[in-house]
Amino acid sequence: MNRRLITLSIATLSLAAWLPTSHAQSTAWPDKPVKLVLSQPAGSGPDNVARLLSERLARNWGQPVVIDNKPGGQNAIGAQFAARSAADGTTFYFATTAALITNPLLFKTLPYDPQKDFVPVSFVARSPFAILVETASPIKSIEDLVARAKAEPGKLSLGNEGPRTFSGMIARLFNSRTAAQANLVSYSSVGVGVQDLMGKHIDAMVADLASTAALAKQGRMRVLATTSPKRVAGWEQVPSLSETMPGFDMVGWFAVVAPAGTPPAAINRFNRDLGALLADKEVAERIATMGPIAEANVSVAQTGAFLRNEMTRWTAITKEIGILPE
């Protein structure tokens, strides 16, 4: 009788110990599909990176990770949608430098507030920009580009996506720090500008490596320099602008944020799993082929500190190039 009671008690304890764990696992985040909002169109540099990561995260979580592209309005459409989404751990925003940092410095009014509407989740990758020319161009180096721009003020054309975009600000800062007088030509998108570059309608183009890496590696364009403070992994043969302009650092980046009020459990799990994914050599190498450089295991707190530092840095840059909010 005693032996039967002991056996029953052990079984009961074992069952009691198993039940809470099973319940916790069944209700652990995510227990439904996760949406990742982007402000860029399908096929863009950020979209390519986000899709790669979403596929791997979906396998890990056992839940679909849906990419929701909402381009337009200088990132405002996608950012506003993400900011107004339910803070229940099902919607996250795959954000760029423009959406979180430069937009508040360039526009007097926005339909969202990056600092109040979002909370940090994880850093993803740095996205260097580059100055490119058409393959057959006689311009072989940044020194050639600057010399020609100075010799023929206003004649050398430097394409970009407009004065209030990342590439446009890089172009203005380049003009300012080199005393070059390139004619800054604005385009509605990188794709349109690149087509004009390859068609020899402009002399050079400022664009992100994520959007132009494939064409450059195919030999259809030549990268003169990157905008990062150091040479970019995978592009070691290409000098950085900081080599001729010390301190030049105009690198875009991707970070994941969530609507303010999102449960910490969802944020921490997303951060942990994304960090581990970015640390995977194969994943990092695949991202590098697209242009960006992955940075793994950046904590939630570190991501928040980075965003605050970037706001301070970019405030100084916009003052240097004379851009005021409109």
Coordinates of C-alpha atoms in Angstrom, one line a residue:
M1 CA 0.0 0.0 0.0
N2 CA 2.8 2.4 0.9
R3 CA 4.7 1.5 -2.2
R4 CA 1.6 2.3 -4.3
L5 CA 1.1 5.7 -2.6
I6 CA 4.8 6.6 -3.1
T7 CA 4.5 5.6 -6.8
L8 CA 1.3 7.6 -7.2
S9 CA 2.9 10.6 -5.5
I10 CA 5.9 10.6 -7.7
A11 CA 3.7 10.4 -10.8
T12 CA 1.6 13.2 -9.6
L13 CA 4.6 15.4 -8.9
S14 CA 6.1 14.6 -12.3
L15 CA 2.8 15.5 -14.0
A16 CA 2.6 18.7 -12.0
A17 CA 6.1 19.7 -13.0
W18 CA 5.4 19.0 -16.6
L19 CA 2.1 20.8 -17.0
P20 CA 3.3 24.4 -16.3
T21 CA 6.2 24.0 -18.7
S22 CA 3.9 22.6 -21.4
H23 CA 1.5 25.4 -20.8
A24 CA 4.3 28.0 -20.9
Q25 CA 5.6 26.6 -24.2
S26 CA 2.2 26.6 -25.8
T27 CA 1.6 30.3 -25.0
A28 CA 5.1 31.5 -25.5
W29 CA 5.7 34.3 -28.0
P30 CA 5.1 34.1 -30.9
D31 CA 1.8 32.2 -30.8
K32 CA 0.5 33.8 -34.0
P33 CA 2.0 35.2 -37.3
V34 CA 4.4 38.2 -37.0
K35 CA 4.4 41.1 -39.4
L36 CA 7.5 43.0 -40.4
V37 CA 6.7 46.4 -41.9
L38 CA 9.0 48.1 -44.4
S39 CA 9.0 51.6 -45.9
Q40 CA 10.6 50.3 -49.0
P41 CA 9.3 48.4 -52.0
A42 CA 9.8 44.8 -52.7
G43 CA 13.2 44.1 -54.3
S44 CA 14.9 47.0 -52.6
G45 CA 18.0 46.6 -50.5
P46 CA 16.3 46.6 -47.1
D47 CA 13.6 44.3 -48.5
N48 CA 16.1 41.7 -49.6
V49 CA 17.7 41.6 -46.2
A50 CA 14.4 41.6 -44.4
R51 CA 13.1 38.7 -46.5
L52 CA 16.2 36.6 -45.8
L53 CA 15.9 37.1 -42.1
S54 CA 12.1 36.6 -42.0
E55 CA 12.4 33.2 -43.7
R56 CA 14.9 32.0 -41.1
L57 CA 13.0 33.5 -38.1
A58 CA 9.8 31.8 -39.3
R59 CA 11.5 28.4 -39.3
N60 CA 12.8 29.1 -35.8
W61 CA 9.5 30.4 -34.4
G62 CA 7.1 28.0 -36.2
Q63 CA 5.1 31.0 -37.2
P64 CA 4.9 32.9 -40.5
V65 CA 6.8 36.2 -40.6
V66 CA 5.0 38.3 -43.2
I67 CA 6.8 41.2 -45.0
D68 CA 4.4 44.2 -45.4
N69 CA 5.9 46.7 -47.9
K70 CA 4.4 50.2 -47.5
P71 CA 6.7 52.5 -49.5
G72 CA 6.4 56.2 -50.2
G73 CA 6.2 59.5 -48.4
Q74 CA 9.9 59.5 -47.5
N75 CA 9.3 56.5 -45.3
A76 CA 6.4 58.2 -43.5
I77 CA 3.7 55.8 -44.8
G78 CA 5.3 52.7 -43.5
A79 CA 6.5 54.2 -40.3
Q80 CA 3.1 55.7 -39.5
F81 CA 1.4 52.3 -40.2
A82 CA 3.9 50.5 -37.9
A83 CA 3.6 53.1 -35.2
R84 CA -0.2 52.9 -35.2
S85 CA -0.3 49.1 -35.2
A86 CA -1.3 47.2 -32.1
A87 CA 1.5 46.9 -29.6
D88 CA 0.8 43.2 -29.0
G89 CA 4.0 41.7 -30.3
T90 CA 2.7 40.9 -33.7
T91 CA 4.0 43.9 -35.6
F92 CA 7.6 45.2 -35.9
Y93 CA 9.1 47.9 -38.1
F94 CA 12.3 47.1 -40.1
A95 CA 13.5 50.7 -40.1
T96 CA 16.3 52.7 -41.8
T97 CA 18.3 55.7 -40.7
A98 CA 16.0 58.0 -42.7
A99 CA 12.8 56.8 -40.9
L100 CA 14.2 57.0 -37.4
I101 CA 16.8 59.7 -37.4
T102 CA 17.0 62.0 -40.4
N103 CA 13.3 62.5 -41.1
P104 CA 12.7 64.4 -37.8
L105 CA 15.6 66.7 -38.7
L106 CA 14.3 67.3 -42.2
F107 CA 10.6 67.8 -41.8
K108 CA 8.8 70.1 -39.4
T109 CA 5.8 67.7 -39.2
L110 CA 5.6 63.9 -39.5
P111 CA 2.7 61.6 -38.9
Y112 CA 4.8 59.7 -36.4
D113 CA 7.3 60.4 -33.7
P114 CA 10.3 58.0 -33.8
Q115 CA 11.2 58.6 -30.2
K116 CA 7.7 58.3 -28.7
D117 CA 6.0 55.9 -31.0
F118 CA 8.7 53.2 -31.1
V119 CA 10.9 51.2 -28.7
P120 CA 14.2 49.6 -29.8
V121 CA 14.3 45.8 -30.5
S122 CA 17.6 45.1 -32.3
F123 CA 20.3 46.4 -34.6
V124 CA 20.6 44.5 -37.8
A125 CA 23.3 45.8 -40.2
R126 CA 25.2 48.8 -41.5
S127 CA 24.5 49.7 -45.1
P128 CA 27.4 51.6 -46.7
F129 CA 26.7 53.9 -49.5
A130 CA 29.1 54.4 -52.5
I131 CA 30.0 56.8 -55.2
L132 CA 29.8 54.9 -58.5
V133 CA 30.5 55.6 -62.2
E134 CA 29.6 53.8 -65.4
T135 CA 32.2 51.1 -66.2
A136 CA 33.7 52.9 -69.3
S137 CA 33.9 56.3 -67.5
P138 CA 37.3 58.1 -67.7
I139 CA 36.8 58.9 -64.0
K140 CA 38.9 56.2 -62.3
S141 CA 39.1 57.5 -58.7
I142 CA 37.6 59.9 -56.2
E143 CA 40.6 62.1 -56.9
D144 CA 39.7 62.2 -60.6
L145 CA 36.1 63.0 -59.7
V146 CA 37.0 65.9 -57.4
A147 CA 39.5 67.3 -59.8
R148 CA 37.0 67.3 -62.7
A149 CA 34.3 68.8 -60.5
K150 CA 36.6 71.7 -59.5
A151 CA 37.9 72.2 -63.1
E152 CA 34.5 72.5 -64.5
P153 CA 32.2 73.9 -61.8
G154 CA 28.6 72.8 -62.1
K155 CA 29.3 70.5 -65.1
L156 CA 30.0 67.2 -63.4
S157 CA 26.7 65.6 -62.6
L158 CA 26.3 63.6 -59.4
G159 CA 23.0 61.7 -59.1
N160 CA 21.2 61.1 -55.9
E161 CA 17.7 60.6 -54.5
G162 CA 17.1 64.2 -53.6
P163 CA 18.3 66.8 -51.1
R164 CA 16.3 65.4 -48.2
T165 CA 17.3 61.8 -48.6
F166 CA 20.4 59.9 -47.3
S167 CA 22.1 59.9 -50.7
G168 CA 21.3 63.5 -51.3
M169 CA 22.8 64.5 -48.0
I170 CA 25.9 62.4 -48.7
A171 CA 26.3 64.3 -52.0
R172 CA 26.0 67.7 -50.3
L173 CA 28.5 66.7 -47.6
F174 CA 30.8 65.5 -50.4
N175 CA 30.6 68.8 -52.2
S176 CA 31.1 70.7 -48.9
R177 CA 34.1 68.8 -47.7
T178 CA 36.0 68.5 -51.0
A179 CA 35.0 72.1 -52.2
A180 CA 33.9 70.4 -55.3
Q181 CA 31.1 72.0 -57.3
A182 CA 29.3 68.9 -58.7
N183 CA 25.8 69.4 -60.1
L184 CA 23.5 67.4 -57.9
V185 CA 20.9 65.7 -59.9
S186 CA 17.8 64.3 -58.1
Y187 CA 16.0 61.1 -59.0
S188 CA 12.8 59.6 -57.7
S189 CA 14.6 56.3 -56.9
V190 CA 18.0 54.6 -57.0
G191 CA 16.8 52.4 -59.9
V192 CA 16.0 55.4 -62.2
G193 CA 19.3 57.1 -61.3
V194 CA 21.3 53.9 -62.0
Q195 CA 19.7 53.6 -65.4
D196 CA 20.7 57.1 -66.3
L197 CA 24.2 56.4 -65.0
M198 CA 24.6 53.3 -67.2
G199 CA 23.1 55.2 -70.1
K200 CA 25.8 57.9 -69.6
H201 CA 23.3 60.7 -68.9
I202 CA 25.1 61.5 -65.6
D203 CA 28.7 61.3 -64.6
A204 CA 28.4 59.6 -61.2
M205 CA 25.8 58.4 -58.7
V206 CA 25.6 58.2 -54.9
A207 CA 23.7 55.0 -54.0
D208 CA 23.6 52.3 -51.3
L209 CA 25.7 49.2 -51.9
A210 CA 22.6 47.1 -51.1
S211 CA 20.9 48.3 -54.2
T212 CA 23.9 48.4 -56.5
A213 CA 26.2 45.6 -55.4
A214 CA 24.9 43.1 -58.0
L215 CA 25.4 45.5 -60.9
A216 CA 28.9 46.5 -59.6
K217 CA 30.0 42.9 -59.3
Q218 CA 28.7 42.2 -62.8
G219 CA 31.1 44.9 -64.0
R220 CA 28.3 47.2 -65.2
M221 CA 29.3 49.9 -62.8
R222 CA 32.5 50.8 -61.0
V223 CA 32.6 51.7 -57.3
L224 CA 35.0 54.6 -56.7
A225 CA 34.7 54.8 -52.9
T226 CA 32.4 53.8 -50.0
T227 CA 31.1 56.2 -47.5
S228 CA 32.1 54.1 -44.4
P229 CA 34.9 55.1 -42.0
K230 CA 36.8 51.9 -43.0
R231 CA 36.9 49.7 -46.1
V232 CA 34.0 47.5 -46.4
A233 CA 34.3 43.7 -46.0
G234 CA 34.0 42.1 -49.4
W235 CA 35.0 45.4 -51.1
E236 CA 38.5 45.7 -49.7
Q237 CA 39.9 46.9 -53.0
V238 CA 37.6 50.0 -52.8
P239 CA 38.9 52.9 -50.7
S240 CA 36.6 54.6 -48.2
L241 CA 36.0 58.3 -48.5
S242 CA 37.5 58.7 -45.0
E243 CA 40.9 58.0 -46.6
T244 CA 40.8 61.3 -48.4
M245 CA 38.4 63.0 -46.1
P246 CA 39.3 62.0 -42.5
G247 CA 36.2 61.5 -40.4
F248 CA 33.8 61.0 -43.2
D249 CA 31.2 58.6 -41.9
M250 CA 27.9 58.4 -43.7
V251 CA 26.7 54.9 -43.4
G252 CA 23.0 53.9 -43.4
W253 CA 21.8 51.1 -41.2
F254 CA 18.8 48.9 -40.5
A255 CA 17.3 48.3 -37.1
V256 CA 14.1 46.7 -35.8
V257 CA 11.8 48.7 -33.6
A258 CA 8.3 48.0 -32.2
P259 CA 5.3 50.1 -31.4
A260 CA 5.6 51.6 -28.0
G261 CA 4.0 49.3 -25.4
T262 CA 5.0 46.1 -27.0
P263 CA 5.5 43.4 -24.4
P264 CA 9.1 43.1 -23.2
A265 CA 8.9 39.3 -23.6
A266 CA 8.3 39.7 -27.4
I267 CA 11.1 42.3 -27.7
N268 CA 13.6 40.2 -25.8
R269 CA 12.9 37.0 -27.7
F270 CA 13.1 38.8 -31.1
N271 CA 16.4 40.4 -30.1
R272 CA 17.8 37.1 -28.9
D273 CA 16.8 35.1 -31.9
L274 CA 17.7 37.8 -34.5
G275 CA 21.1 38.3 -32.8
A276 CA 21.8 34.6 -33.0
L277 CA 20.7 34.5 -36.6
L278 CA 23.0 37.4 -37.6
A279 CA 25.9 35.6 -35.9
D280 CA 25.5 32.7 -38.3
K281 CA 28.3 32.8 -40.8
E282 CA 26.2 31.7 -43.7
V283 CA 23.5 34.3 -43.0
A284 CA 26.1 37.1 -42.5
E285 CA 27.8 36.2 -45.8
R286 CA 24.5 36.2 -47.7
I287 CA 23.7 39.6 -46.3
A288 CA 27.2 40.8 -47.3
T289 CA 26.6 39.8 -50.9
M290 CA 23.7 42.2 -50.9
G291 CA 25.8 45.0 -49.6
P292 CA 25.1 45.5 -45.9
I293 CA 27.3 44.3 -43.1
A294 CA 25.5 42.4 -40.4
E295 CA 26.2 43.1 -36.7
A296 CA 25.2 40.3 -34.3
N297 CA 24.1 40.2 -30.7
V298 CA 23.4 43.9 -30.1
S299 CA 21.3 44.1 -27.0
V300 CA 18.0 46.1 -26.7
A301 CA 19.8 48.6 -24.5
Q302 CA 22.7 48.9 -26.9
T303 CA 20.3 49.5 -29.8
G304 CA 18.6 52.2 -27.9
A305 CA 21.9 53.9 -27.0
F306 CA 23.0 53.7 -30.6
L307 CA 19.8 55.4 -31.8
R308 CA 20.3 58.3 -29.3
N309 CA 23.9 58.8 -30.4
E310 CA 22.9 58.8 -34.1
M311 CA 20.3 61.6 -33.4
T312 CA 23.1 63.7 -31.9
R313 CA 25.5 63.0 -34.7
W314 CA 23.0 63.7 -37.5
T315 CA 21.9 66.9 -35.9
A316 CA 25.4 68.2 -36.3
I317 CA 25.6 66.9 -39.9
T318 CA 22.4 68.6 -41.0
K319 CA 23.7 71.9 -39.6
E320 CA 27.0 71.5 -41.4
I321 CA 25.3 71.1 -44.8
G322 CA 22.8 73.7 -44.1
I323 CA 19.6 71.7 -44.2
L324 CA 16.7 73.0 -42.2
P325 CA 13.4 71.2 -41.5
E326 CA 10.6 72.1 -43.9

